[in-house]
Short mmCIF file of C-alpha atoms and ligand atoms in Angstrom, two decimals:
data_model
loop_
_atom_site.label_atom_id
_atom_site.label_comp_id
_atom_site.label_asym_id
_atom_site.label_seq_id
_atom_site.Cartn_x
_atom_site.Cartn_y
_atom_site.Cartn_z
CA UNK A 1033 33.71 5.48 -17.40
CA UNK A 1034 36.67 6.14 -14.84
CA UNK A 1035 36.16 4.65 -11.36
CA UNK A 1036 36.11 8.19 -8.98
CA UNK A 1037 39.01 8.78 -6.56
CA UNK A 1038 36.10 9.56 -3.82
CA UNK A 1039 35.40 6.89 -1.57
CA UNK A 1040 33.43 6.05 1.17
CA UNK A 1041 34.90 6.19 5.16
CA UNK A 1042 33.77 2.90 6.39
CA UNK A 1043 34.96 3.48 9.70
CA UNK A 1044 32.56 7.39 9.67
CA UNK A 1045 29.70 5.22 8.45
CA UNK A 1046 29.75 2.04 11.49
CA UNK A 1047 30.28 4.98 13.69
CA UNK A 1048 27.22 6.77 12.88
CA UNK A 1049 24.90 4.25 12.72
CA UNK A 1050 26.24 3.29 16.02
CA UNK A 1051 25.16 6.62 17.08
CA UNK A 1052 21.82 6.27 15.91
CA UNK A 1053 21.67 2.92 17.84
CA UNK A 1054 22.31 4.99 20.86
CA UNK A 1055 19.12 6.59 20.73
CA UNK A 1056 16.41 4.82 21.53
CA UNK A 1057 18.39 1.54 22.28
CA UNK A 1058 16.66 -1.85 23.08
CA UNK A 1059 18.90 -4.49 23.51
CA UNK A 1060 21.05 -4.90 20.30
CA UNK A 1061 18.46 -2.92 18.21
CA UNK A 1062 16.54 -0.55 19.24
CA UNK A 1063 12.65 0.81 19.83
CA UNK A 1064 12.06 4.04 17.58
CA UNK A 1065 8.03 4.24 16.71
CA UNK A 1066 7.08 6.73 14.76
CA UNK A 1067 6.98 10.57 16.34
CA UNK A 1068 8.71 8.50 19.85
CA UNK A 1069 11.46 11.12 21.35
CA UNK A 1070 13.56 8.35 20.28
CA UNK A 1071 12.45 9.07 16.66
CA UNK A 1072 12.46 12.85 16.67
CA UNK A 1073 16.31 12.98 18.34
CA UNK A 1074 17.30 10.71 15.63
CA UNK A 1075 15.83 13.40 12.86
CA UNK A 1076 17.68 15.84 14.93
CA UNK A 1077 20.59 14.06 14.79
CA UNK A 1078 20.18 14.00 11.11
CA UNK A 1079 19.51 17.51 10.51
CA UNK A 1080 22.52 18.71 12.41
CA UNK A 1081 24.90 16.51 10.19
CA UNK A 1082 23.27 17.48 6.94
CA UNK A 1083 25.53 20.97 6.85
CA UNK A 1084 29.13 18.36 6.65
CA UNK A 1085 27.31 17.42 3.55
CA UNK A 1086 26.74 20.65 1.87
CA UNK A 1087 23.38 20.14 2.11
CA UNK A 1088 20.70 23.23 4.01
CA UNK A 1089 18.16 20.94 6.52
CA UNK A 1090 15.03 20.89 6.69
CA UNK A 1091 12.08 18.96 8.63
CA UNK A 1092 8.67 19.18 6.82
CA UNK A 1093 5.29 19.14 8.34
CA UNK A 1094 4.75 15.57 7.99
CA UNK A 1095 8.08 14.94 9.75
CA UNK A 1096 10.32 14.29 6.40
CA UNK A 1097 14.05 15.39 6.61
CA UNK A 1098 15.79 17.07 3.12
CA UNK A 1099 19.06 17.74 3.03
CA UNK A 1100 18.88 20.52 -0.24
CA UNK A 1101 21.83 21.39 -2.00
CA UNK A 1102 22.34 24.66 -3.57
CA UNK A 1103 25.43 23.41 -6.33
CA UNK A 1104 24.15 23.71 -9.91
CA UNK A 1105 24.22 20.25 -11.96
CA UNK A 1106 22.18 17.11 -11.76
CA UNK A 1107 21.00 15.95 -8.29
CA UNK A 1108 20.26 12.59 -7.39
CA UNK A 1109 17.94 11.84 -4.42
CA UNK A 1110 18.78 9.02 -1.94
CA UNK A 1111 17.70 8.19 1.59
CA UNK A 1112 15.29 5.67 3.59
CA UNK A 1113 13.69 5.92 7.13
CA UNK A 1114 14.73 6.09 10.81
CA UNK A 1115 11.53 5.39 12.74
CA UNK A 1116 12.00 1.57 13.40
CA UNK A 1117 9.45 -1.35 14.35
CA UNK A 1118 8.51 -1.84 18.05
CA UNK A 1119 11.34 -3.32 19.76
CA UNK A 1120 13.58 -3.87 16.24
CA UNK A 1121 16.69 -3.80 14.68
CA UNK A 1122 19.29 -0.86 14.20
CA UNK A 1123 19.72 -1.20 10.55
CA UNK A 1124 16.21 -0.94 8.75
CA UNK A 1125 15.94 2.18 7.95
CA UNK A 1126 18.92 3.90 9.31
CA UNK A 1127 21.44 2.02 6.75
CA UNK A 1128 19.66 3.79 3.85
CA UNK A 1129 19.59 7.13 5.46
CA UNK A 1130 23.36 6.53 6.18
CA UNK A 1131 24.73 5.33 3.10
CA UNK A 1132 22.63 8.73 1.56
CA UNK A 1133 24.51 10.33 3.91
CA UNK A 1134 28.06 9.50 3.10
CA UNK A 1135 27.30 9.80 -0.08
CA UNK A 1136 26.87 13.45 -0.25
CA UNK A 1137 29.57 13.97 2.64
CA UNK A 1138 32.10 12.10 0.00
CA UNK A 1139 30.33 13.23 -3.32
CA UNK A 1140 28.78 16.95 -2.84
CA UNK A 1141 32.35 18.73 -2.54
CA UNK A 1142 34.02 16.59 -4.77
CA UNK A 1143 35.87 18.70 -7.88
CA UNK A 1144 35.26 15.91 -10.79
CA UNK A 1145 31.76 15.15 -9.60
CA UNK A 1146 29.05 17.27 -11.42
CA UNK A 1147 25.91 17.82 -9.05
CA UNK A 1148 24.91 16.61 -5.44
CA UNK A 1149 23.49 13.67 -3.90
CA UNK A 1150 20.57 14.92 -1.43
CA UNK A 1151 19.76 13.14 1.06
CA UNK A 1152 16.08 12.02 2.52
CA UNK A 1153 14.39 10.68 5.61
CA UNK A 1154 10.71 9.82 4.85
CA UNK A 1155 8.74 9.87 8.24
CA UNK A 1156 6.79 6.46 8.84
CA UNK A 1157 7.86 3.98 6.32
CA UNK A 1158 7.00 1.42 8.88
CA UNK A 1159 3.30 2.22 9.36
CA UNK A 1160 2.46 3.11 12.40
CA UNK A 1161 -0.07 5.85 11.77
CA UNK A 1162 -0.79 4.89 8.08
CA UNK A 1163 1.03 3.49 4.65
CA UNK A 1164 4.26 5.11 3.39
CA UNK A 1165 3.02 8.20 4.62
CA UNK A 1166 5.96 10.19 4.32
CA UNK A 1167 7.41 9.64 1.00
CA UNK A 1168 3.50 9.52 -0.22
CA UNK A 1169 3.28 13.40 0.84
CA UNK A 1170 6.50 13.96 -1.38
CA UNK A 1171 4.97 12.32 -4.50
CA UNK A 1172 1.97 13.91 -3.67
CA UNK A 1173 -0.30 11.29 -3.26
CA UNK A 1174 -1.43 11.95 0.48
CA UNK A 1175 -4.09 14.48 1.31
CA UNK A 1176 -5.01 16.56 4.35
CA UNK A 1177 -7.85 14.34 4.86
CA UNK A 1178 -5.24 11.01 4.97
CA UNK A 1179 -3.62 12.64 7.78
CA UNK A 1180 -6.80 13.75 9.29
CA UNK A 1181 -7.46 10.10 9.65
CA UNK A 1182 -4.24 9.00 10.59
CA UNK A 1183 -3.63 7.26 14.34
CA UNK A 1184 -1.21 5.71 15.98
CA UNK A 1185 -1.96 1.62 15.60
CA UNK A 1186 0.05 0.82 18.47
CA UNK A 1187 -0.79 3.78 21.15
CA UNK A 1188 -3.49 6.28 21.18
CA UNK A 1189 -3.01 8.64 19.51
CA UNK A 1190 -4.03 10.94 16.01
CA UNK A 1191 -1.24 11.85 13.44
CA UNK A 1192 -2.85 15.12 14.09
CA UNK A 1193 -1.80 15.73 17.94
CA UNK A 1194 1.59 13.48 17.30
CA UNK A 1195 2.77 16.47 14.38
CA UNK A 1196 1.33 18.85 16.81
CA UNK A 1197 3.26 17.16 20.31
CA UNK A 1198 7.06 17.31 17.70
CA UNK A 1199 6.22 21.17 16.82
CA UNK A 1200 5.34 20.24 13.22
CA UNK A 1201 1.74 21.61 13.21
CA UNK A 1202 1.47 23.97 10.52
CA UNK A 1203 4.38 23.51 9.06
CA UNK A 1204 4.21 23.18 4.93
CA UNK A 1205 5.07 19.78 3.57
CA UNK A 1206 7.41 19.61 0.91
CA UNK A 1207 6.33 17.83 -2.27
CA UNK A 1208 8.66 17.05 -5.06
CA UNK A 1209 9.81 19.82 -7.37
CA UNK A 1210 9.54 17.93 -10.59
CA UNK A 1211 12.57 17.44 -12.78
CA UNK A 1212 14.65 18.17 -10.42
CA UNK A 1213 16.45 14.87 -9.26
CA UNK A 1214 17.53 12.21 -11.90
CA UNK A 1215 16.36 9.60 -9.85
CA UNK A 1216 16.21 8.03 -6.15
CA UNK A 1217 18.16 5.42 -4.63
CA UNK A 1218 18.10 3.66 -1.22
CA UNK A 1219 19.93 0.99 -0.06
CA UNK A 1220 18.65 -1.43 2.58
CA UNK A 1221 19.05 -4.66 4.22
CA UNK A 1222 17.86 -7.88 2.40
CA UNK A 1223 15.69 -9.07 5.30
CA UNK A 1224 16.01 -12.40 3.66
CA UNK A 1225 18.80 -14.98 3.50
CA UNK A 1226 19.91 -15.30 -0.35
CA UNK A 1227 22.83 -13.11 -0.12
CA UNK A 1228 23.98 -14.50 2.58
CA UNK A 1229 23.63 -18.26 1.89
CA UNK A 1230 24.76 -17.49 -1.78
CA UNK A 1231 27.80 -15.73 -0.08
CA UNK A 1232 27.12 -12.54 -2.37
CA UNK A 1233 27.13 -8.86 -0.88
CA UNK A 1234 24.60 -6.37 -3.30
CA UNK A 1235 20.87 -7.14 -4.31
CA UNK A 1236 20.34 -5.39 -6.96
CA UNK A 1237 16.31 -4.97 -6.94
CA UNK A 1238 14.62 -5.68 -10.02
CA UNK A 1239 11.08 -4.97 -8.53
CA UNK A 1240 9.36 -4.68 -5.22
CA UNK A 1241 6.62 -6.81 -4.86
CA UNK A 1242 3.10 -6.48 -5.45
CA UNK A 1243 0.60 -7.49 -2.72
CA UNK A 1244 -2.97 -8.76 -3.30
CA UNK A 1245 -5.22 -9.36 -0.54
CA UNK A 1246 -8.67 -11.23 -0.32
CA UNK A 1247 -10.89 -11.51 1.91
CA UNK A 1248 -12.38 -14.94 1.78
CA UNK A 1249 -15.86 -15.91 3.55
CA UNK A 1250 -17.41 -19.05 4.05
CA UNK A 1251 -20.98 -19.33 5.42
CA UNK A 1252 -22.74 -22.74 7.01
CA UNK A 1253 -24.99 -22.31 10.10
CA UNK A 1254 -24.78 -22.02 13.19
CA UNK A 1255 -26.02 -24.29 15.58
CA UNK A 1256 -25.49 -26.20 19.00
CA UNK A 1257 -21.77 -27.94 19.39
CA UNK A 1258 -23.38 -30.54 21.52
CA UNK A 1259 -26.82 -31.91 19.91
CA UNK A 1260 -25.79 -31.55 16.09
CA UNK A 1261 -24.92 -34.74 15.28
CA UNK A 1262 -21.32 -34.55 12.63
CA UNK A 1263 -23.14 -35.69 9.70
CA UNK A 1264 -25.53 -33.01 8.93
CA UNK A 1265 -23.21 -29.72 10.30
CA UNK A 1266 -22.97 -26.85 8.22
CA UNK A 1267 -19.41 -25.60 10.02
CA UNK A 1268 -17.93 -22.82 8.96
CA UNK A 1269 -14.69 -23.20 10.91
CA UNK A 1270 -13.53 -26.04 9.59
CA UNK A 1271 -14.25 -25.73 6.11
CA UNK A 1272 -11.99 -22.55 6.47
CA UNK A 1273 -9.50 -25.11 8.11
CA UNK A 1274 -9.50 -27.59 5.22
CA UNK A 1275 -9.37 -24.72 2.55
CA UNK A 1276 -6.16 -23.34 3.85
CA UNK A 1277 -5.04 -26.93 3.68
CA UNK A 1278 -6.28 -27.10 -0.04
CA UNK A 1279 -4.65 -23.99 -0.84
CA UNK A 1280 -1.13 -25.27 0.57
CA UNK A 1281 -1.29 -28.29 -1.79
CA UNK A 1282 -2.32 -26.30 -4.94
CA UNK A 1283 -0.53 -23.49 -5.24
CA UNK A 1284 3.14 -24.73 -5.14
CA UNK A 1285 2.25 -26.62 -8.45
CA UNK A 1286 1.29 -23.04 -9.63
CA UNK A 1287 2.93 -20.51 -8.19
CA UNK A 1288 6.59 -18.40 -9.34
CA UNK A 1289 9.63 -19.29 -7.79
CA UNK A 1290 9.25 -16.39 -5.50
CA UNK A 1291 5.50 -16.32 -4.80
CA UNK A 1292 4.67 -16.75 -1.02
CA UNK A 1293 0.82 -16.69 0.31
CA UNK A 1294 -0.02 -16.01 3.88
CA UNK A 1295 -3.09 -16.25 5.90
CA UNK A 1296 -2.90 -13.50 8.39
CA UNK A 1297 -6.09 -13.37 10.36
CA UNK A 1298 -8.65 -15.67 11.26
CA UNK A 1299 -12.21 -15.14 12.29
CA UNK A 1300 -14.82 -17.36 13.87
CA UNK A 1301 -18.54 -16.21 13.97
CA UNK A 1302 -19.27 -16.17 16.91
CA UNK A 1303 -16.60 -17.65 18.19
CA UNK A 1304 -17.95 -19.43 21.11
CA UNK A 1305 -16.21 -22.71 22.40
CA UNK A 1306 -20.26 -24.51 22.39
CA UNK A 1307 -21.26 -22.89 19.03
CA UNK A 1308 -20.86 -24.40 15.52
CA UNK A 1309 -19.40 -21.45 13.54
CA UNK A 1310 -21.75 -20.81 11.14
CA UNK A 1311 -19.74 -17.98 9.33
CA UNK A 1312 -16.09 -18.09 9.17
CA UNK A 1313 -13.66 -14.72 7.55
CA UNK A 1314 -9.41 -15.43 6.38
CA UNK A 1315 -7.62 -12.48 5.37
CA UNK A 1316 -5.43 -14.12 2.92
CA UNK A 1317 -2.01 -12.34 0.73
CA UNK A 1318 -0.27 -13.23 -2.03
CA UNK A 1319 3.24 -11.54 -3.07
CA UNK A 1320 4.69 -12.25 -6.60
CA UNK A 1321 6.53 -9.59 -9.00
CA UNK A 1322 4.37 -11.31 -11.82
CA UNK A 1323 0.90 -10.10 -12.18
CA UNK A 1324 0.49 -13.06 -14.85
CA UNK A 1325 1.53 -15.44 -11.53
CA UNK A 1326 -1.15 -13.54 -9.46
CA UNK A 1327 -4.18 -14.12 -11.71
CA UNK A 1328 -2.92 -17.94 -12.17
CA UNK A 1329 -3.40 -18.21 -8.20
CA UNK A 1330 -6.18 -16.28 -7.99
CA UNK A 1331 -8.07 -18.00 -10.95
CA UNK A 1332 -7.24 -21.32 -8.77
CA UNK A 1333 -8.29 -19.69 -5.76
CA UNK A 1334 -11.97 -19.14 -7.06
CA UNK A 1335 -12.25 -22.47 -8.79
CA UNK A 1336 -11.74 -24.41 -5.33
CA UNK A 1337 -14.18 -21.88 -4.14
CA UNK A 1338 -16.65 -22.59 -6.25
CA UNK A 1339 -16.15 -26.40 -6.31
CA UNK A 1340 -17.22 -25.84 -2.26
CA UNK A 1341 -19.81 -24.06 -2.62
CA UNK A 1342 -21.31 -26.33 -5.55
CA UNK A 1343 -21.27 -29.55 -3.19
CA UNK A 1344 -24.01 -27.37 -1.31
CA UNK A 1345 -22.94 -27.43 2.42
CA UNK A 1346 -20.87 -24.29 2.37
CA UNK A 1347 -21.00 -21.18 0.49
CA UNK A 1348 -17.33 -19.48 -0.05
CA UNK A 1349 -17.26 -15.76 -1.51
CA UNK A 1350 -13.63 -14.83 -2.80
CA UNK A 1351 -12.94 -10.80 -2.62
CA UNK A 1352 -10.20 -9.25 -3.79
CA UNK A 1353 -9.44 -6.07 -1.35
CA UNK A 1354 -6.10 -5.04 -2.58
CA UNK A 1355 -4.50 -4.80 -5.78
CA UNK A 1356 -0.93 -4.33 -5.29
CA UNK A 1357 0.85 -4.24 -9.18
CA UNK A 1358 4.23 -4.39 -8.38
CA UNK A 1359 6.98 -1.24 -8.35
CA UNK A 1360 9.75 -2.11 -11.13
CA UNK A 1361 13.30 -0.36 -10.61
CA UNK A 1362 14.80 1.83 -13.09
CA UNK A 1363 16.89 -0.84 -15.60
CA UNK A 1364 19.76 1.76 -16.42
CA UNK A 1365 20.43 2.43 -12.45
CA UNK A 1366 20.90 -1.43 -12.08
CA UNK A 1367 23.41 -1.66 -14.40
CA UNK A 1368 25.04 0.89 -12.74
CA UNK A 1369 24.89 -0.60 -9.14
CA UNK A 1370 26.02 -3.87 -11.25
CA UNK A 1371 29.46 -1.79 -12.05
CA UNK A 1372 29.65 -0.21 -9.27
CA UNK A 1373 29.84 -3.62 -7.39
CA UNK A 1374 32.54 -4.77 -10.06
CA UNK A 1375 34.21 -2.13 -8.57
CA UNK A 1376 33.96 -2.02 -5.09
CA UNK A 1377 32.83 -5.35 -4.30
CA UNK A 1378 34.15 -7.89 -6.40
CA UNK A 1379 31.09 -8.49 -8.77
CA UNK A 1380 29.69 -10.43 -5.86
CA UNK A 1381 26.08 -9.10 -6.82
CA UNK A 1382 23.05 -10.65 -7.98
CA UNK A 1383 19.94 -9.11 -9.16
CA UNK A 1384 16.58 -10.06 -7.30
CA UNK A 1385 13.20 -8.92 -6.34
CA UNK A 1386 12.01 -7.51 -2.86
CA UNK A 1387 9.40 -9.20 -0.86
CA UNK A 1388 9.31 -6.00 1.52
CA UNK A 1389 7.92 -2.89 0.75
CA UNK A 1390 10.07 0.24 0.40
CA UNK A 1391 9.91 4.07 0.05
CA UNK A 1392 11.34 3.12 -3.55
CA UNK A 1393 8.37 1.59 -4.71
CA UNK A 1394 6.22 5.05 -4.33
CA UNK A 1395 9.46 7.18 -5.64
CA UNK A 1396 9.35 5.00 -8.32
CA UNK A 1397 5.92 6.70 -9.49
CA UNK A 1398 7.71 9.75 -10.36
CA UNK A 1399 11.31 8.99 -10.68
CA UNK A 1400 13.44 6.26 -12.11
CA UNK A 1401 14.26 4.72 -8.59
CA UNK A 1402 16.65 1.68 -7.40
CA UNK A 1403 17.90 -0.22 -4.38
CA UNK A 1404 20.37 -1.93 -3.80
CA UNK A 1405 20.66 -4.58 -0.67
CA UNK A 1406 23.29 -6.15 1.75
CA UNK A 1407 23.20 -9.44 3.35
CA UNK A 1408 21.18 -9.71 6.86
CA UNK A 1409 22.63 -12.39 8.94
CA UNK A 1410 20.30 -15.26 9.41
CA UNK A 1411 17.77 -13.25 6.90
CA UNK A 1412 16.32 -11.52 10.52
CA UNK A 1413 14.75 -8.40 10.68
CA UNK A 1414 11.96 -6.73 11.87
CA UNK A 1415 13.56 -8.32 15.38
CA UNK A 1416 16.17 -6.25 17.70
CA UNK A 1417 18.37 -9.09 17.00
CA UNK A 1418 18.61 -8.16 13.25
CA UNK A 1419 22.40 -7.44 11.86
CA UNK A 1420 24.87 -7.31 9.45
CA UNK A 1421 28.49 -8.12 9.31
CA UNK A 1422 30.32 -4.85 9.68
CA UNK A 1423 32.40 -5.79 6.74
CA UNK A 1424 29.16 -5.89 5.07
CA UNK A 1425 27.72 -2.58 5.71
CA UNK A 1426 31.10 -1.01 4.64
CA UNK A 1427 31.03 -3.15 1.71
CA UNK A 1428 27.18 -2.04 0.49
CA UNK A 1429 28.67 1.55 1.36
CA UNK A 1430 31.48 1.52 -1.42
CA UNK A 1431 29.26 0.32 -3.59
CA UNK A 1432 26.18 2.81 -3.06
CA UNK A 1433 28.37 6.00 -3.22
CA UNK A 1434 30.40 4.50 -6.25
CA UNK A 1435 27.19 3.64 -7.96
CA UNK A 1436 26.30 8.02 -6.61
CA UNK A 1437 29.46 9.09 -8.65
CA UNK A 1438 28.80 7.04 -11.76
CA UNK A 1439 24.97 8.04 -12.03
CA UNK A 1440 26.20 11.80 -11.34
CA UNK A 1441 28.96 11.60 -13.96
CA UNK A 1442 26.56 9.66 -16.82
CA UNK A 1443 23.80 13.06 -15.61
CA UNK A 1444 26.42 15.53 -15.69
CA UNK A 1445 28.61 14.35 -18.97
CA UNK A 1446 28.30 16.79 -22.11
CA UNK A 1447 25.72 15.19 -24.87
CA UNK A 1448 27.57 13.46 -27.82
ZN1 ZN B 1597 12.87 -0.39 6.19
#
């Protein structure tokens, strides 16, 4: 396969995402939630720049932006997000969106490339009113009664009155025509250091992460801080305490190179500084791309458990509250990224997994789907001080709408 004559404008891409940083600024990042004026101008600002792509706009009533093309031939989807975390960076989200951009701007007019690259902006990747809501409503998977239920976590208010408040009440919500796109790509920043400390400059993803959760309870009895003498205490608190400390020395001689396990919530019942706790609740995750890894952990996880609540003093009930099987990318679109960043970026690529979640992972249920990543300095994000080098952004850029042309081309080629 020929490497195309199109290319993409580095200089048109920084520029635009500076604009985008414009809106909505906070410090060096900025602070775009979710249906925020800051949010809304920004899918404005989309829609308005979709027509320089050959692509017809159009905002959905769950607040997704489609850039459609009308050209005959195969048509790849590709886009991300441009809501942001509370007071975050510039580039999650917006890079994808971007890159999808430039891509049909360079690609959709283009005489030797069959097809058109349309471009996508799914509303709430970052989960302020729910999970992936916007790119769930395009697959399908979200019901009236999901959005019904919807609110804001961080201010008051429904899902319901924000769609209502950005004049999106009642409009229809557009759910994928099936067939109709080869596949989906988006292209994000790592949010992790590897690239950068391996001085690469594309993650190719092989998979985005699965998450289990448990929910982990330990019972004793509760009792007076002051008259219950150490010996015969039934504390709930601290046998929580000492399990997390049990779990840090057992799982590294079981885990993947890649697993992590976090303990994200603590409870104390009741949580009184004179009051043995006598029940005690940890909201505990594991990530791995290996179910196999996951059942290891959590086989371990019930045998120290039990091996507690055998020695009679505490009682320790494991539940699993989220099964998370993890979202594999299509293997044919790696290998193209893989050329592609021959091409345009020296072969400086590696393929890896994603600890973060992504729109991919739920395009992936009814498309072949890929990412492709570029190096975050310092591995920061979800921070306004998150960045990339600007050599780096135009960098992931070449490759992504290189690796748009070749998948276009392979669609669009004459069976032999
Ligand atoms: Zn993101």
């Amino acid at each position: 396969m020929t490497e195309t004559s199109s290319r993409a404008d580095g200089a048109r891409v920084l520029a635009d995402l500076n604009a985008l940083r414009a809106i909505g600024t906070y410090k060096t990042g900025v602070h775009k939630p979710t249906f925020s004026d800051a949010h809304l101008q920004s899918l404005q600002w989309l829609a308005a720049r979709l027509p320089d792509a050959q692509l017809a706009a159009t905002t959905d009533g769950i607040g997704n932006v489609f850039g459609t093309s009308a050209k005959p031939g195969p048509k790849l989807l590709a886009g991300s997000h441009l809501e942001s975390q509370n007071h975050a960076g510039w580039l999650d989200g917006p890079l994808g969106v971007i890159y999808a951009l430039e891509a049909a701007r360079v690609l959709n007019g283009a005489p030797d490339i069959p097809g058109a690259v349309e471009v996508a902006s799914w509303c709430d990747e970052e989960g302020h009113f729910g999970s992936f809501l916007g790119s769930r409503s395009y697959v399908g998977a979200l019901t009236e009664t999901d959005i019904d239920a919807a609110r804001d976590r961080t201010a008051d208010r429904s899902m319901r009155q924000a769609l209502e408040d950005a004049g999106l009440a009642g409009r229809a919500r557009l759910v994928a025509e099936r067939g109709r796109h080869i596949g989906y790509l988006e292209a994000h920043i790592e949010q992790g250091e590897h690239l950068e400390t391996s001085g690469l400059k594309i993650g190719i993803v092989t998979s985005i992460v699965g998450i289990w959760q448990y929910r982990i309870v330990f019972t004793g009895e509760q009792n007076h801080a002051g008259t219950t003498r150490m010996a015969i205490r039934k504390d709930a608190g601290l046998a929580l305490a000492k399990f997390c400390v049990a779990i840090d020395e057992a799982f590294p001689k079981l885990c993947g190179v890649r697993t992590v396990w976090t303990t994200g919530r603590i409870t104390l019942d009741p949580g009184a500084p004179s009051i043995i706790p006598g029940r005690a609740e940890m909201l505990f995750q594991i990530r791995d791309d290996n179910p196999a890894v996951i059942e290891r952990l959590e086989a371990e996880l019930r045998r120290m458990a039990a091996d507690v609540t055998a020695q009679g003093r505490i009682g320790i009930a494991v539940e699993r509250i989220r099964t998370g099987a993890p979202a594999m990318m299509d293997s044919a679109f790696q290998d193209t990224i893989e050329a592609a960043s021959r091409t345009c970026a020296g072969g400086r690529s590696v393929r890896m997994p994603s600890a973060a979640g992504h729109d991919a992972q739920v395009l992936s249920t009814i498309m072949p789907a890929a990412m492709l990543f570029v190096p975050s300095i310092g591995g920061i994000s979800h921070h306004w001080t998150e960045n990339t080098a600007d050599a780096d952004i135009v960098t992931g850029a070449e490759v992504f709408v290189e690796t748009c042309a070749r998948l276009l081309k392979r669609a669009g080629a004459p069976a032999t």
